[in-house]
C-alpha angles and dihedrals in degrees: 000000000000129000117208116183100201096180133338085273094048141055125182123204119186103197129158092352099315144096116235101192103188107187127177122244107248103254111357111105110227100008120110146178122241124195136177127191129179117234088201091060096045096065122087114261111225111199101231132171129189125191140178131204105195140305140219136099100349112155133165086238093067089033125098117209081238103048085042093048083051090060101045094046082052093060100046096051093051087054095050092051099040086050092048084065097047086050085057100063088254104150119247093262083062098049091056100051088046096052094045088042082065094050093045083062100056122072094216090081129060102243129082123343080010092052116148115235120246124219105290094040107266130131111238114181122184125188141165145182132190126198107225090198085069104010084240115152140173133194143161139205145211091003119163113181109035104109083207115040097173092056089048079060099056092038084064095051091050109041107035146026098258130094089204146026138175157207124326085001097051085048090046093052095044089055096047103039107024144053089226112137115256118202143191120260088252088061085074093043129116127165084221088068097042084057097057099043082061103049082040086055086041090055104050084049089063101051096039088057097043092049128086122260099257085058102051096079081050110063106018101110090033102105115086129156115222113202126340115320144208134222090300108047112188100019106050111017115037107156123180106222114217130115120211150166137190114184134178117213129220087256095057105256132142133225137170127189117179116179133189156169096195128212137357105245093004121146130280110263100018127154127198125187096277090096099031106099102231105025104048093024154019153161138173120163086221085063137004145312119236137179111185140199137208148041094023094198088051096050088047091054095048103039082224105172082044096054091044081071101033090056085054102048103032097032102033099234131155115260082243099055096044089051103056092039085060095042092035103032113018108046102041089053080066093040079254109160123184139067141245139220118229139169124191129225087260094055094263113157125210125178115172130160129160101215123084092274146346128199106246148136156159152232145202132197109273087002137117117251127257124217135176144173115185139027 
């Protein structure tokens, strides 16, 4: 608390982030004037939004200048788009559907259209959003046929009572209730992703083969894919496939909208943290809003988009410095690779990731979009 005597008719108090002016009525002994202002309020609101596509092992040695200038082109276009709503007026939950809608459109990121393959085959998305003016949030899980997954999840926050729903039930509620587009199983389909599903099958086949017997229990299930992958599939090009945003609006709330299709060969039926409120996303206007990606088990296990926030309200810390405690300290100690995209409730931008690279980027009102791949 500071005290600040203006003059011998003012006085002028700054506590807990606001200004108490206490000034005497001219003339009339023992009467004052008491005014508080916010300093929070005071200062000027910039629409932002910040989004990620994905980390892993992304370097410029097992990318091509085309595939890169794709991505790029990707990005920018998905700012763009999420920052035209913003400009709008659109509030900030809007802007993040609107920007992982887009990704979900696009086969170069593992979510929608550009969805892995599990084990048998199948296509299983999973996607949630969460509203940080309300703390509302909606998600669902395992779904097969929903074109948009992340729209199905706001669907379910605004129109019941639920946070999540999956599989057959979530399907059977957006075609009753909703206009969302449902597709055949083919829509999800690329012959890039059956391939490697196959090299991913072909893999686990061979180790299982080279290893001894007693290892054998051990390890069968242990070769997943995660994300699309290169010539060298677990080596060079790890990529963590998951597609996010986080946005603040001009009239200071919070949202967070995280989609995937999960993991190359992974069983049928599972569920990583992209769904789960509080590991692969979050949002609270008091705090911060995060989408994460990577190493679902390990996010989930962390709580790793809820802690970002709780670091920050309950230990003070910067949005920067709980972030990167979460990406640099929290998740190794559980073996956790991957990153997040977050924005404070000041406009403040973080996005940390502890691969070789991960597919992100930002943008400010009026401003132009920034996009980036590697370290």
């Amino acid at each position: 608390m500071t005290y600040t005597k203006v003059n011998c008719d003012c006085i002028m108090i700054s506590f807990d982030r606001k200004i108490i002016i206490i000034t005497i009525e001219e003339g009339v002994s023992g009467y004052y004037n008491i005014s508080v202002l916010d300093i929070e309020k005071m200062v000027e609101i910039v629409p932002t939004i910040a989004i990620h596509g994905g980390a892993g092992t992304i370097t410029r040695a097992n990318m091509s200048a085309e595939m890169e200038a794709q991505y790029n082109a990707v990005l920018n276009q998905v700012l763009l788009g999420g920052m035209e709503v913003l400009k709008n007026g659109g509030t900030a939950m809007d802007a993040v559907c609107e920007a992982v809608r887009l990704m979900e459109e696009s086969p170069l990121f593992n979510a929608g259209k550009g969805s892995v393959f599990t084990s048998d085959e199948t296509h299983e998305m999973d996607a949630s959003v969460m509203d940080g003016s309300n703390l509302k949030a909606g998600a669902v899980g395992g779904v097969q046929h929903i074109r948009n997954p992340v729209l199905a999840a706001r669907a379910i926050m605004d129109k019941t009572r639920h946070v999540m729903l999956i599989g057959e039930g979530a399907e059977r509620f957006i075609k009753s209730e909703t206009d969302l587009e449902i597709v055949e199983s083919s829509f999800f389909f690329t012959q890039n992703r059956l391939d490697q599903l196959h090299r991913a099958k072909a893999m686990k086949k061979e180790e299982e083969q080279q290893e001894q017997q007693e290892q054998k229990e051990k390890t069968k299930s242990s070769v997943v894919i995660l994300d699309h992958d290169g010539a060298n599939i677990l080596a060079l090009d790890r990529k963590y496939g998951t597609v996010g945003a986080v946005a603040l609006d001009g009239n200071g709330n919070l949202a967070a909208a995280t989609s995937t299709g999960g993991m190359t060969n992974k069983m049928p039926g599972r569920v990583g943290d992209s769904p789960i409120i509080g590991a692969g996303c979050y949002a609270n206007n008091n705090s911060v809003a995060v989408s994460t990606t990577g190493v679902g088990e390990t996010f989930m296990r962390t709580v790793a988009s809820y802690d970002v926030s709780a670091q920050m309200l309950y230990g003070n810390k910067t949005l920067e410095d709980a972030a990167s405690d979460v990406i640099f300290n929290k998740l190794p100690a559980v073996d956790g690779d991957g990153g997040l995209v977050a924005v404070d409730k000041h406009g403040n931008i973080t996005m940390p990731f502890n691969t070789e690279g991960m597919y992100r980027g930002f943008i400010k009102l009026n401003e132009q979009p920034n996009v980036y791949i590697y370290k």
